[in-house]
PDB file of C-alpha atoms in Angstrom:
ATOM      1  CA  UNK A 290      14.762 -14.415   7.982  1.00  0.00           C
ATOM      2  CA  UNK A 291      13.404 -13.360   4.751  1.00  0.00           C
ATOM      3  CA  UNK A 292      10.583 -10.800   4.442  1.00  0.00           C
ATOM      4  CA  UNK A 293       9.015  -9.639   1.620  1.00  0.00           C
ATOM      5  CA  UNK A 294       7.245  -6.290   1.286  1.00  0.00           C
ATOM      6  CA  UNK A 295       4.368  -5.305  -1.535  1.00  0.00           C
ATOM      7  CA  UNK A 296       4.092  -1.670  -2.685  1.00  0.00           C
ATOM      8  CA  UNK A 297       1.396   0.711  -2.989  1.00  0.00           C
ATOM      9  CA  UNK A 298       0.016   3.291  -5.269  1.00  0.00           C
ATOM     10  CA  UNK A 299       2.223   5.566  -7.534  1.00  0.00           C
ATOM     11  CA  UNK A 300       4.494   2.466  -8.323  1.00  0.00           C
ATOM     12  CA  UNK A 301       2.545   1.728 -11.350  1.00  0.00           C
ATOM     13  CA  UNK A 302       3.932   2.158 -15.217  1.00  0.00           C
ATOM     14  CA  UNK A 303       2.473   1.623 -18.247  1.00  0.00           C
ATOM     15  CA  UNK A 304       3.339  -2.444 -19.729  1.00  0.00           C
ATOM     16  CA  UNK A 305       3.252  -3.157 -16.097  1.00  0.00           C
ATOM     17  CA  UNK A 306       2.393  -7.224 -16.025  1.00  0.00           C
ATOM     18  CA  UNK A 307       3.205  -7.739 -19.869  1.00  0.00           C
ATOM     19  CA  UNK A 308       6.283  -9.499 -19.128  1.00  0.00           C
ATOM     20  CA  UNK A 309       4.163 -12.225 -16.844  1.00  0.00           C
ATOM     21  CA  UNK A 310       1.643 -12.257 -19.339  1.00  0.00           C
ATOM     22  CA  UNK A 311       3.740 -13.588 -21.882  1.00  0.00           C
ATOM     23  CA  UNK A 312       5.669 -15.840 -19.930  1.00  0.00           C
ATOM     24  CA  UNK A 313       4.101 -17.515 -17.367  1.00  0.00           C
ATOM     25  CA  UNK A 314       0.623 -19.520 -18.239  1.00  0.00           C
ATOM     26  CA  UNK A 315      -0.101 -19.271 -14.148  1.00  0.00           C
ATOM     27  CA  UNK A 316      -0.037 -15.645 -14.693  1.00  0.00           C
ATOM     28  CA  UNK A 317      -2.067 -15.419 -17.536  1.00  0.00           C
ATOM     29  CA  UNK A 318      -5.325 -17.291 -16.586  1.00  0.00           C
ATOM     30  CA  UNK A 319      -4.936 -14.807 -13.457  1.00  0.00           C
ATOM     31  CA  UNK A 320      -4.623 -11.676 -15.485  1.00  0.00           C
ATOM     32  CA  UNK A 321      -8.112 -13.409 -17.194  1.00  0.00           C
ATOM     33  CA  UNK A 322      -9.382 -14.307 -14.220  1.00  0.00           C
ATOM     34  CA  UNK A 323      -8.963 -10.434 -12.972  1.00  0.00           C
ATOM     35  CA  UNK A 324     -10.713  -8.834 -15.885  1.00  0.00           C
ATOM     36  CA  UNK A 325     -13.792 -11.314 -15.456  1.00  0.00           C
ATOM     37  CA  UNK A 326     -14.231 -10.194 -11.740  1.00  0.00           C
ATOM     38  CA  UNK A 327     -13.552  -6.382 -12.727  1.00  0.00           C
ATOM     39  CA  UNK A 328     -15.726  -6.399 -15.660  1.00  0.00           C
ATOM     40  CA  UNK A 329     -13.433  -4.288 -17.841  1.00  0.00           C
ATOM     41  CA  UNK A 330     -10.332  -5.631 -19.292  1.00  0.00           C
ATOM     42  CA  UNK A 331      -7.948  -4.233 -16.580  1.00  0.00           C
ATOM     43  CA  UNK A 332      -4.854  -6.227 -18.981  1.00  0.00           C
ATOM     44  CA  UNK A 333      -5.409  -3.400 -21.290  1.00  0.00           C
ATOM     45  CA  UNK A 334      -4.767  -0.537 -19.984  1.00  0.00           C
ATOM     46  CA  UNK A 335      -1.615  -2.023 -17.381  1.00  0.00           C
ATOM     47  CA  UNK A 336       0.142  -3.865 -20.757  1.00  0.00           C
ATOM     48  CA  UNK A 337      -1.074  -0.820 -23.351  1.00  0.00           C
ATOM     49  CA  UNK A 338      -2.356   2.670 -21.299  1.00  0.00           C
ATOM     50  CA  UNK A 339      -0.814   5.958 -20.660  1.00  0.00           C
ATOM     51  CA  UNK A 340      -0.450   7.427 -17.807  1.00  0.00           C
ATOM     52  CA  UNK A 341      -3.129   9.018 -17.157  1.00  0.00           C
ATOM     53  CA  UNK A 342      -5.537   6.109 -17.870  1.00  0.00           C
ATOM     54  CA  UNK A 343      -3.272   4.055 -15.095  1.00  0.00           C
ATOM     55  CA  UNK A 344      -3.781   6.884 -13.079  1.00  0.00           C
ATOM     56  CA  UNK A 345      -7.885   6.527 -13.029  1.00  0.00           C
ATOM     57  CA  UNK A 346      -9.044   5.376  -9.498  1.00  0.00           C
ATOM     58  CA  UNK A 347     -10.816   2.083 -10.356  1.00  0.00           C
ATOM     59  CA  UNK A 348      -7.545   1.172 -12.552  1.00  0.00           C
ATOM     60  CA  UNK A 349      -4.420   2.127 -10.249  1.00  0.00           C
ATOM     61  CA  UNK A 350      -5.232   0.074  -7.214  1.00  0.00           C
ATOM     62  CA  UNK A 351      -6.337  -3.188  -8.721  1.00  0.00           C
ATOM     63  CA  UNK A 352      -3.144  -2.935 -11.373  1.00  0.00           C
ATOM     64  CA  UNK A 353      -0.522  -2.665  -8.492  1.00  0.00           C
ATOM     65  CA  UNK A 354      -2.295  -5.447  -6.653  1.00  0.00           C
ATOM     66  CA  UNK A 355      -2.560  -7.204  -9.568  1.00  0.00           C
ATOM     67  CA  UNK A 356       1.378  -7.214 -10.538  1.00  0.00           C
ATOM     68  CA  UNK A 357       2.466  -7.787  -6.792  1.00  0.00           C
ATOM     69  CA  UNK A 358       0.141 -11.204  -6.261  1.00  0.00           C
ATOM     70  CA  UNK A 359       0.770 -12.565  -9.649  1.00  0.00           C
ATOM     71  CA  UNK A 360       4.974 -11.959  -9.923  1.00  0.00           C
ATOM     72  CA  UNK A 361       4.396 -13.475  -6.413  1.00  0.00           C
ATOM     73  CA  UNK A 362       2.527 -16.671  -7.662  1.00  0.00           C
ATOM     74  CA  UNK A 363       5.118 -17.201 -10.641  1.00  0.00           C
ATOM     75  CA  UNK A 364       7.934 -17.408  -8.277  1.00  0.00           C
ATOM     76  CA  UNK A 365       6.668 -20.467  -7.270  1.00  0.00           C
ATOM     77  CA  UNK A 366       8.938 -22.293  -4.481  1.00  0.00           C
ATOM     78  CA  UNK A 367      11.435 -19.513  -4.321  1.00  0.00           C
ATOM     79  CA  UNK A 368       8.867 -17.663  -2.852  1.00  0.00           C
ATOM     80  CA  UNK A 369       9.007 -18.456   0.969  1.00  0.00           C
ATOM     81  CA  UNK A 370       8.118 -15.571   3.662  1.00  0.00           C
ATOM     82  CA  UNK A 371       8.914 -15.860   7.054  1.00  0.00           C
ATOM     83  CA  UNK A 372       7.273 -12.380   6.972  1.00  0.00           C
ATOM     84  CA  UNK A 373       5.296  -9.927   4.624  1.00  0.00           C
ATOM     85  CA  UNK A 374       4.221  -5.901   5.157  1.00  0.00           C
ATOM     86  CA  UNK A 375       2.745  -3.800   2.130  1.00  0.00           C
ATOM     87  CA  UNK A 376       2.153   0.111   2.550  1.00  0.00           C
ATOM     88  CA  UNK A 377      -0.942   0.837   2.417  1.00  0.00           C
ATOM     89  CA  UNK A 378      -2.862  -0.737  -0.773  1.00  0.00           C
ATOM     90  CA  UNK A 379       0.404  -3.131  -0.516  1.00  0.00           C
ATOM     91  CA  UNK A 380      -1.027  -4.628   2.785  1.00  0.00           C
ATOM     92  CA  UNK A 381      -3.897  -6.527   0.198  1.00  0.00           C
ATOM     93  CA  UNK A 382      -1.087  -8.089  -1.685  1.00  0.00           C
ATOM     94  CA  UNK A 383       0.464  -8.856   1.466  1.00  0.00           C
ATOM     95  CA  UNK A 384      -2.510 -11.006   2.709  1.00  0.00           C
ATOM     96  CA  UNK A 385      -3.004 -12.817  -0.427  1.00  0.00           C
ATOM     97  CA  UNK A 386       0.405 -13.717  -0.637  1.00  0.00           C
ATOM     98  CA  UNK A 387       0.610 -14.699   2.856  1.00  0.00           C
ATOM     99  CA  UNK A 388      -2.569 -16.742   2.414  1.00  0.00           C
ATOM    100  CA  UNK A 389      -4.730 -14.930   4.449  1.00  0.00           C
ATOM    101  CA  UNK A 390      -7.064 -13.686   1.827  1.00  0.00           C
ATOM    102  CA  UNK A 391      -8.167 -15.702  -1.429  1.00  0.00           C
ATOM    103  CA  UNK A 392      -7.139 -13.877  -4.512  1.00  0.00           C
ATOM    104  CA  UNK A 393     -10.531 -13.108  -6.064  1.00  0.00           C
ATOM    105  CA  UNK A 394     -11.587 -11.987  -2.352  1.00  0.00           C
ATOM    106  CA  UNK A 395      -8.079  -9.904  -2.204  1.00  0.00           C
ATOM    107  CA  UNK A 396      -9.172  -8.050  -5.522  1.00  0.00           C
ATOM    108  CA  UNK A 397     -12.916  -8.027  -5.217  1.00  0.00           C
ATOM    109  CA  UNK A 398     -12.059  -5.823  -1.869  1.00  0.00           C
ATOM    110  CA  UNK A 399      -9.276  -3.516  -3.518  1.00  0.00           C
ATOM    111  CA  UNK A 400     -11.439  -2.345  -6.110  1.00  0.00           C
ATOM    112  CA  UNK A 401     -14.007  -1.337  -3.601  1.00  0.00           C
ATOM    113  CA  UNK A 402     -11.177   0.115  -1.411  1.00  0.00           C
ATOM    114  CA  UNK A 403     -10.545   2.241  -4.912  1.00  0.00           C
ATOM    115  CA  UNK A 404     -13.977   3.489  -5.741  1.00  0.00           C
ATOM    116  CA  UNK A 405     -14.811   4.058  -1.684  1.00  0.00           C
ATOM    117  CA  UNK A 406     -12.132   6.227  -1.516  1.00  0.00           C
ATOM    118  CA  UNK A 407     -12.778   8.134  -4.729  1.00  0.00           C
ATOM    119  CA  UNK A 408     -16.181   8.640  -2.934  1.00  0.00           C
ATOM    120  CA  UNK A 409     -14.763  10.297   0.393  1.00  0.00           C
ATOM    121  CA  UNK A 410     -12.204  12.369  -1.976  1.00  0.00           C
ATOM    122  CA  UNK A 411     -15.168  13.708  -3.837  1.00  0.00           C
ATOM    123  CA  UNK A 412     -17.489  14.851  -1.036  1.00  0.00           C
ATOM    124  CA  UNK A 413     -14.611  16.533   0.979  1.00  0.00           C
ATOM    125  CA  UNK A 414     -11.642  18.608  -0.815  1.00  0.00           C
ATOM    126  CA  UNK A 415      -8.325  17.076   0.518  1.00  0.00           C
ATOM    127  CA  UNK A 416      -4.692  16.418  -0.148  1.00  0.00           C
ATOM    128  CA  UNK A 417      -1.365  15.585   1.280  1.00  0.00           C
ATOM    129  CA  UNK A 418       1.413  16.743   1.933  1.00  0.00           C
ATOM    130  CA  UNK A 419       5.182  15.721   2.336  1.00  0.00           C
ATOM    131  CA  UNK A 420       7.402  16.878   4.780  1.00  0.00           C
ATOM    132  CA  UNK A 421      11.319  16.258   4.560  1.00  0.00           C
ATOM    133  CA  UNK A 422      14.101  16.808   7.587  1.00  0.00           C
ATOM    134  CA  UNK A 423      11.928  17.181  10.679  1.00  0.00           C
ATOM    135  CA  UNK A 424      11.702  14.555  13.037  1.00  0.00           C
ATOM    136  CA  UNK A 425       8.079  12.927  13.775  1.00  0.00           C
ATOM    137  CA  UNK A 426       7.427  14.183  17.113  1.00  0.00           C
ATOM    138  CA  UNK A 427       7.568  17.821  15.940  1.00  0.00           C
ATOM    139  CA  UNK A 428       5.581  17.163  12.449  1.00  0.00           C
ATOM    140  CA  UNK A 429       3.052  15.840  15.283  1.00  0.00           C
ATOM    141  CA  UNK A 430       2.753  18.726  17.202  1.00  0.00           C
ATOM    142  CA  UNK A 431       2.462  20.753  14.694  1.00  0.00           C
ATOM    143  CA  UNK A 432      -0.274  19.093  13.270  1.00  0.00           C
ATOM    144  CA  UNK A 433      -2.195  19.262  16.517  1.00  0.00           C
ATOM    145  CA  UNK A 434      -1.484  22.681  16.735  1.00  0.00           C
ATOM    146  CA  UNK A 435      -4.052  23.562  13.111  1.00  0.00           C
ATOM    147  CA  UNK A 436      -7.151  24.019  13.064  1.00  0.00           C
ATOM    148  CA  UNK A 437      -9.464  21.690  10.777  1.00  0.00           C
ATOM    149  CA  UNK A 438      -8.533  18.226  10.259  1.00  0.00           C
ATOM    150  CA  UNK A 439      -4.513  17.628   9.636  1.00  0.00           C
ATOM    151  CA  UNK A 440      -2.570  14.594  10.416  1.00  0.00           C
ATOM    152  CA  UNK A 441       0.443  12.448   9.864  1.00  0.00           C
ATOM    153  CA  UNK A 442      -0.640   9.965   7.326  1.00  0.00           C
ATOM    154  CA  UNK A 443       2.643   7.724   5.998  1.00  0.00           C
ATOM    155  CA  UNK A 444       5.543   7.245   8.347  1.00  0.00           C
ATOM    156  CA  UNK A 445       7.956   6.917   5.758  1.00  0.00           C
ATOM    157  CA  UNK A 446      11.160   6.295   6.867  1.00  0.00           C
ATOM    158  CA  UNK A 447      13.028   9.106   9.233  1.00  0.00           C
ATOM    159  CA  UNK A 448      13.248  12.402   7.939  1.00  0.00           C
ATOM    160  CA  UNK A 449      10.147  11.522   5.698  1.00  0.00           C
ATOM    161  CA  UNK A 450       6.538  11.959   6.815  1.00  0.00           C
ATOM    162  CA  UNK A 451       3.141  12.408   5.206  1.00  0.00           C
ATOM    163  CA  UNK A 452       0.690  14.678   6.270  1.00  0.00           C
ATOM    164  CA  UNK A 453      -2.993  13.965   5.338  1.00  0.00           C
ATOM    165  CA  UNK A 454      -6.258  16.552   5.389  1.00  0.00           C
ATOM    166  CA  UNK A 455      -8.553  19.308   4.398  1.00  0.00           C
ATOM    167  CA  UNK A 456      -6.537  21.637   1.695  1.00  0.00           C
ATOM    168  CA  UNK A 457      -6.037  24.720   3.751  1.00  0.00           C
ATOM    169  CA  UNK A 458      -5.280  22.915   6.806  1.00  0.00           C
ATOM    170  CA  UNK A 459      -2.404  21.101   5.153  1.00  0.00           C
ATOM    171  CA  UNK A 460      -1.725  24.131   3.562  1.00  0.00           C
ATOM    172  CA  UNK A 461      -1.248  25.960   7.005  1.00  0.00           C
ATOM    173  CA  UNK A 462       0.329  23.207   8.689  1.00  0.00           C
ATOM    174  CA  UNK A 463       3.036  23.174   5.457  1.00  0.00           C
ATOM    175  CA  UNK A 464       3.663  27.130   6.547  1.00  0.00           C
ATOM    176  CA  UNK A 465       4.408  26.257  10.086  1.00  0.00           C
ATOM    177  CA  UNK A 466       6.766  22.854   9.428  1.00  0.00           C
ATOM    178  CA  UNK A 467       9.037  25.111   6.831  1.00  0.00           C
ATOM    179  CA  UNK A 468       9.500  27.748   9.961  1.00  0.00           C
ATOM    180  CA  UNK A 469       9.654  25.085  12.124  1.00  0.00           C
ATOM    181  CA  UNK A 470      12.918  24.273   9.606  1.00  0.00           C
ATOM    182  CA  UNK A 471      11.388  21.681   7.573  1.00  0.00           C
ATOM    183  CA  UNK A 472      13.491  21.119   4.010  1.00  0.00           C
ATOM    184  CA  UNK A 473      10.400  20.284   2.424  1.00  0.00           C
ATOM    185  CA  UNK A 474       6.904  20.684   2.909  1.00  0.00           C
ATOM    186  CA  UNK A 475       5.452  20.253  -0.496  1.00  0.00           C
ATOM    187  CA  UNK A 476       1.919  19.331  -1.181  1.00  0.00           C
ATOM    188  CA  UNK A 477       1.386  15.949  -3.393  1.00  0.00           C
ATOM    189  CA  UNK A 478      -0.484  15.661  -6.714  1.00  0.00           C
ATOM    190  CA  UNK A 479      -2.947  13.641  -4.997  1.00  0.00           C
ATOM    191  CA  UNK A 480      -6.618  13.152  -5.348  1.00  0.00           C
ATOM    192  CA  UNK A 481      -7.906  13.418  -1.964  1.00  0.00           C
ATOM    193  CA  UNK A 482      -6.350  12.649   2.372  1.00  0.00           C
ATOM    194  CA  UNK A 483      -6.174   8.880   2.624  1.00  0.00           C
ATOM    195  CA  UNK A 484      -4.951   7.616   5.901  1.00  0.00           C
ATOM    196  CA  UNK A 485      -6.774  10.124   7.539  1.00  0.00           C
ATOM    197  CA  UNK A 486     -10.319  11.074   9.520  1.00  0.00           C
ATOM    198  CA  UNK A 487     -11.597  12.684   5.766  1.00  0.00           C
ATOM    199  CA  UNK A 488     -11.624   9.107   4.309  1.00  0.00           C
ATOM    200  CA  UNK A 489     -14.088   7.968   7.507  1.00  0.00           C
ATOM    201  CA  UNK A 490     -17.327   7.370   4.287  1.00  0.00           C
ATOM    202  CA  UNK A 491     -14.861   5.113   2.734  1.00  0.00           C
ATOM    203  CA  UNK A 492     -13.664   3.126   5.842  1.00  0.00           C
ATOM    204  CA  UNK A 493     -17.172   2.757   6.952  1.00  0.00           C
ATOM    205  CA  UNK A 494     -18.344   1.516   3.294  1.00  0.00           C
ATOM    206  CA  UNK A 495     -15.111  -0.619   3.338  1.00  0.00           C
ATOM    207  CA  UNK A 496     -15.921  -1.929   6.544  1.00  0.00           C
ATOM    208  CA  UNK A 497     -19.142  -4.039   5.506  1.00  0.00           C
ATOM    209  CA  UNK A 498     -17.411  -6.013   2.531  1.00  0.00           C
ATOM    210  CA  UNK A 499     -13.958  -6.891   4.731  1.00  0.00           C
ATOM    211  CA  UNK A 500     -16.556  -7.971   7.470  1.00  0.00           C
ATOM    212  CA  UNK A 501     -18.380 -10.006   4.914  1.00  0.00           C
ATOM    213  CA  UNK A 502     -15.238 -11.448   3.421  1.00  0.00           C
ATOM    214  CA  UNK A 503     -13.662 -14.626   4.817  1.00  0.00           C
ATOM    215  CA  UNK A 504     -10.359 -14.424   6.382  1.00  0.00           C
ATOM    216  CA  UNK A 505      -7.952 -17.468   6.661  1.00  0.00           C
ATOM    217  CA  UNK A 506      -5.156 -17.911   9.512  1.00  0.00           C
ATOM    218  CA  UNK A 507      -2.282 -16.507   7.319  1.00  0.00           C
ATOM    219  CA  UNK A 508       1.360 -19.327   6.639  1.00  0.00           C
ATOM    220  CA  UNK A 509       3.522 -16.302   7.841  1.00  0.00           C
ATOM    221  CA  UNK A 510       2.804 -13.154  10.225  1.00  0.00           C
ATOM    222  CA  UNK A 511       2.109  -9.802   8.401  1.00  0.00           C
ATOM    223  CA  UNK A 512       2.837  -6.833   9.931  1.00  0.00           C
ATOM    224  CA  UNK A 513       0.119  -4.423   9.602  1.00  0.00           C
ATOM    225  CA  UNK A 514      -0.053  -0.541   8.424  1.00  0.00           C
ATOM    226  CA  UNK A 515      -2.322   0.417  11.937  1.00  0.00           C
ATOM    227  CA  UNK A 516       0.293  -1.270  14.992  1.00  0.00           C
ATOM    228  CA  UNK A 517       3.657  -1.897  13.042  1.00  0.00           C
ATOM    229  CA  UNK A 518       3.451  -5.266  14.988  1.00  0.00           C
ATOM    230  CA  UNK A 519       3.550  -8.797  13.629  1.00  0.00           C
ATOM    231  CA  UNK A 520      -0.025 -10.345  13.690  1.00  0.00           C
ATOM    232  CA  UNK A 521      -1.239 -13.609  12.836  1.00  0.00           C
ATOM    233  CA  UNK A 522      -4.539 -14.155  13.871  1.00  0.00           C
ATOM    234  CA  UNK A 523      -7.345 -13.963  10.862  1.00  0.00           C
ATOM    235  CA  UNK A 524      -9.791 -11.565  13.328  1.00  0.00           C
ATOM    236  CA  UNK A 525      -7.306  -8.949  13.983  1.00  0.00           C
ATOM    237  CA  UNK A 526      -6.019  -8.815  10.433  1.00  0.00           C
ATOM    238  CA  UNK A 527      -9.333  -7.766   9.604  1.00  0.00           C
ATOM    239  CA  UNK A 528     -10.317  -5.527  12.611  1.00  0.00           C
ATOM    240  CA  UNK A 529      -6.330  -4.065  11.172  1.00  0.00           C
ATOM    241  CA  UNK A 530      -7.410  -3.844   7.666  1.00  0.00           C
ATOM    242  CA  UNK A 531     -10.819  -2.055   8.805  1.00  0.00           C
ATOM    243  CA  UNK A 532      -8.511   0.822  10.907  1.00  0.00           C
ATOM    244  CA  UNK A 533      -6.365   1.808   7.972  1.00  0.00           C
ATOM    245  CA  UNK A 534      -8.119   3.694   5.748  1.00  0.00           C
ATOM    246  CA  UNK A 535      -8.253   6.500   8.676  1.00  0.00           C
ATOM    247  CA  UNK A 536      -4.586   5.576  10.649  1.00  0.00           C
ATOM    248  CA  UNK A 537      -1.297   6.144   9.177  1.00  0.00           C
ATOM    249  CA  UNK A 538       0.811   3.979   7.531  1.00  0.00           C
ATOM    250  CA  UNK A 539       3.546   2.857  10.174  1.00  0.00           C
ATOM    251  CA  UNK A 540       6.095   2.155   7.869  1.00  0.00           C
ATOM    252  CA  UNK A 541       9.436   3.013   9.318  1.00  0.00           C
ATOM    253  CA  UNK A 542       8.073   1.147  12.936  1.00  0.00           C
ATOM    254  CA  UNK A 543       6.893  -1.969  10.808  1.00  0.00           C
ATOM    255  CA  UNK A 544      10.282  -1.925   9.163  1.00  0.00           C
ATOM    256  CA  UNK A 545      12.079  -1.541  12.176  1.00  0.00           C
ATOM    257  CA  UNK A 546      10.067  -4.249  13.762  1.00  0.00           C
ATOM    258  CA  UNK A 547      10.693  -6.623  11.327  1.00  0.00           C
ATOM    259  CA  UNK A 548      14.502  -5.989  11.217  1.00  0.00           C
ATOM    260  CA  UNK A 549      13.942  -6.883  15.476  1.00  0.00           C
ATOM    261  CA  UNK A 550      12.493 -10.319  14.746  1.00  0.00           C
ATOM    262  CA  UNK A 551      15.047 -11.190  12.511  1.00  0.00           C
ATOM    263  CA  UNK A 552      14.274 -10.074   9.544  1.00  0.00           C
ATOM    264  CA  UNK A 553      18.029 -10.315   7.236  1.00  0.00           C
ATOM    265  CA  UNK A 554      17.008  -9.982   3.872  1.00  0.00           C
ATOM    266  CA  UNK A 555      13.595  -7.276   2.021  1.00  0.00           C
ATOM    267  CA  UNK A 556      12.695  -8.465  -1.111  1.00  0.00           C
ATOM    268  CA  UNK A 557       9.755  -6.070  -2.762  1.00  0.00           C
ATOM    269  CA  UNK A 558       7.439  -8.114  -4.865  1.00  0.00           C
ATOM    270  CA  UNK A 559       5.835  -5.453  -7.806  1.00  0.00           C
ATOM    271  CA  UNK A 560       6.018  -2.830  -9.509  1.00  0.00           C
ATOM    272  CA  UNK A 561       9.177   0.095  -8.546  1.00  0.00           C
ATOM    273  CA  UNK A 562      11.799   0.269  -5.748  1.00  0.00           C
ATOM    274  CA  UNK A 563      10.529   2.858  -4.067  1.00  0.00           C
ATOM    275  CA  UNK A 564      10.626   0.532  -0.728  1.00  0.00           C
ATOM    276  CA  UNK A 565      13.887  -0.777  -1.149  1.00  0.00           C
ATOM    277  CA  UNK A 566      15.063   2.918  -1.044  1.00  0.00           C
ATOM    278  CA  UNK A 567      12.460   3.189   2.592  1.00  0.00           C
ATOM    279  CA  UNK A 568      14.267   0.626   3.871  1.00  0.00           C
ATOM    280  CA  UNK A 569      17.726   1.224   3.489  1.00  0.00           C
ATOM    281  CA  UNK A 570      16.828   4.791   4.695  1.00  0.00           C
ATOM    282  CA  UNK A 571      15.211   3.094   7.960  1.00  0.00           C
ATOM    283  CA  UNK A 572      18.162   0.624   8.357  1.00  0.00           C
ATOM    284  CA  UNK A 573      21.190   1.264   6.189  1.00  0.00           C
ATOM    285  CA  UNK A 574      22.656  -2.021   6.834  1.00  0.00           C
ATOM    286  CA  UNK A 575      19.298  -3.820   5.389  1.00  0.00           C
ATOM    287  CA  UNK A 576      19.792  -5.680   2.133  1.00  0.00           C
ATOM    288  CA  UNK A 577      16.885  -4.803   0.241  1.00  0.00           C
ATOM    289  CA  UNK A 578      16.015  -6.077  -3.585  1.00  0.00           C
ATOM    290  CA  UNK A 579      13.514  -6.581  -6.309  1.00  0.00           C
ATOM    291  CA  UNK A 580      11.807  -9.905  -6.941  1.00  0.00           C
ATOM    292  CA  UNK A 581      13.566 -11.803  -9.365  1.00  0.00           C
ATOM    293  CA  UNK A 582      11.447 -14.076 -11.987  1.00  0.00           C
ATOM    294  CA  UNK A 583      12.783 -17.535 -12.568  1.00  0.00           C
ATOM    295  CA  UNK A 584      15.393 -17.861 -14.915  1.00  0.00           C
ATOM    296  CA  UNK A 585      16.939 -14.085 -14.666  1.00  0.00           C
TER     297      UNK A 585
END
């Protein structure tokens, strides 16, 4: 069975999309259709911007969802799921590529995901964290064990865990994993905790416009960030997609699940290979690759 998966933020590069652009009329009138429904010309700063203009809130999100769901669309018929999974912002392009969510709906809501979360990162000081060569039980514990608010955030693959918080809980909780004989607990250039109880303003602001946003019965299961379980009912993919913001990504589990119903073959639709590399660390037998455009 053939399962695609749909990255998340941090994949991005400037030019990212040009190569559609050019190419592919299909992919143009979307790139159009995208800066229309933004209100800034979001094509600008993917094909043309540094770094640090890609790196802006309001930009990052939409631009990975944005280069997932259109290289997706431009496949055309070779693009045929049994399954789909994104991490984190990835789950968006998931659900538009699955059908489950129209594609001005799909980007309407990621670019209020993007400035809800700036939001909750403003009004509390947070960060993350990762932590390398401990298994997840005791990167759990340990996390109980702090006080303030610290928790696992991205299940990773094994070996590879996220923590998510308040800065000197993390902090602390980064102390205790290295004597607990972590290899790495390093804290992230990040902007704020996603996938934790700090981004509760954002899931609750969220909340209203996935509520408000219609939901269609999806033409392959997805399986979600919040239960790592395949799920094809339009209600609980949104009740899912309403949890996330504040649960952790269940990557390795959703992986692993997959590879349980059958899933043979990960293809990752978008920009990087950083979950290619996940899932041959979850399963090395997986065969994992990039999306391939038609023609080469």
């Amino acid at each position: 069975m053939k399962a695609y998966v749909f990255p998340g933020q941090g994949a991005q590069f400037s030019g990212m999309g040009l190569d559609l652009y050019e190419k592919y009329p299909k992919a143009q009138e979307l790139f159009e259709e995208a800066n229309d429904i933004l209100g800034f010309a979001i094509t600008d700063i993917m094909f043309e911007g540094t770094a640090d203009q890609l790196k802006e809130t309001k930009v990052t999100q939409p631009a990975i969802f944005l280069h997932s769901v259109i290289l997706s669309r431009v496949l055309g018929d070779a693009f045929r799921p049994d399954m789909v999974a994104g991490h984190s912002l990835g789950e968006f392009s998931a659900l538009v590529a699955n059908g489950a969510l129209k594609f001005e709906d799909g980007l309407t809501l990621v670019s209020k995901r993007a400035m809800a979360m700036q939001k909750a990162c403003e009004k509390t000081p947070s960060t993350m964290a990762a932590v390398l060569g401990l298994d997840d039980e005791v990167v759990e514990k340990i996390c109980a064990s702090v006080e303030g608010v610290v928790v696992p955030a991205n299940y990773n693959c094994p070996g590879q865990l996220v923590i998510s918080g308040e800065i000197t809980a993390v902090e602390k909780a980064c102390e205790k994993l290295k004597d607990a004989g972590a290899r790495r607990a390093l804290v992230l250039p990040v902007g704020g905790a996603f996938h934790s109880p700090v981004m509760e303003p954002a899931r609750e602001e969220l909340a209203a416009a996935i509520e408000a946003t219609k939901f269609s019965e999806p033409t392959c299961p997805i399986y979600q960030n919040v239960n790592a379980k395949a799920v094809n009912s339009a209600s609980d993919i949104q009740k899912n997609l309403i949890a996330q913001l504040t649960a952790p990504v269940r990557w390795t589990q959703s992986v692993q699940q997959m590879i349980a119903d059958g899933a043979s073959d990960f293809t990752e639709v978008g920009p990087g290979k950083v979950l290619q590399g996940l899932v041959k660390k979850i399963d090395p037998n997986a065969v994992a690759s990039s999306a391939e455009l038609p023609g080469g």
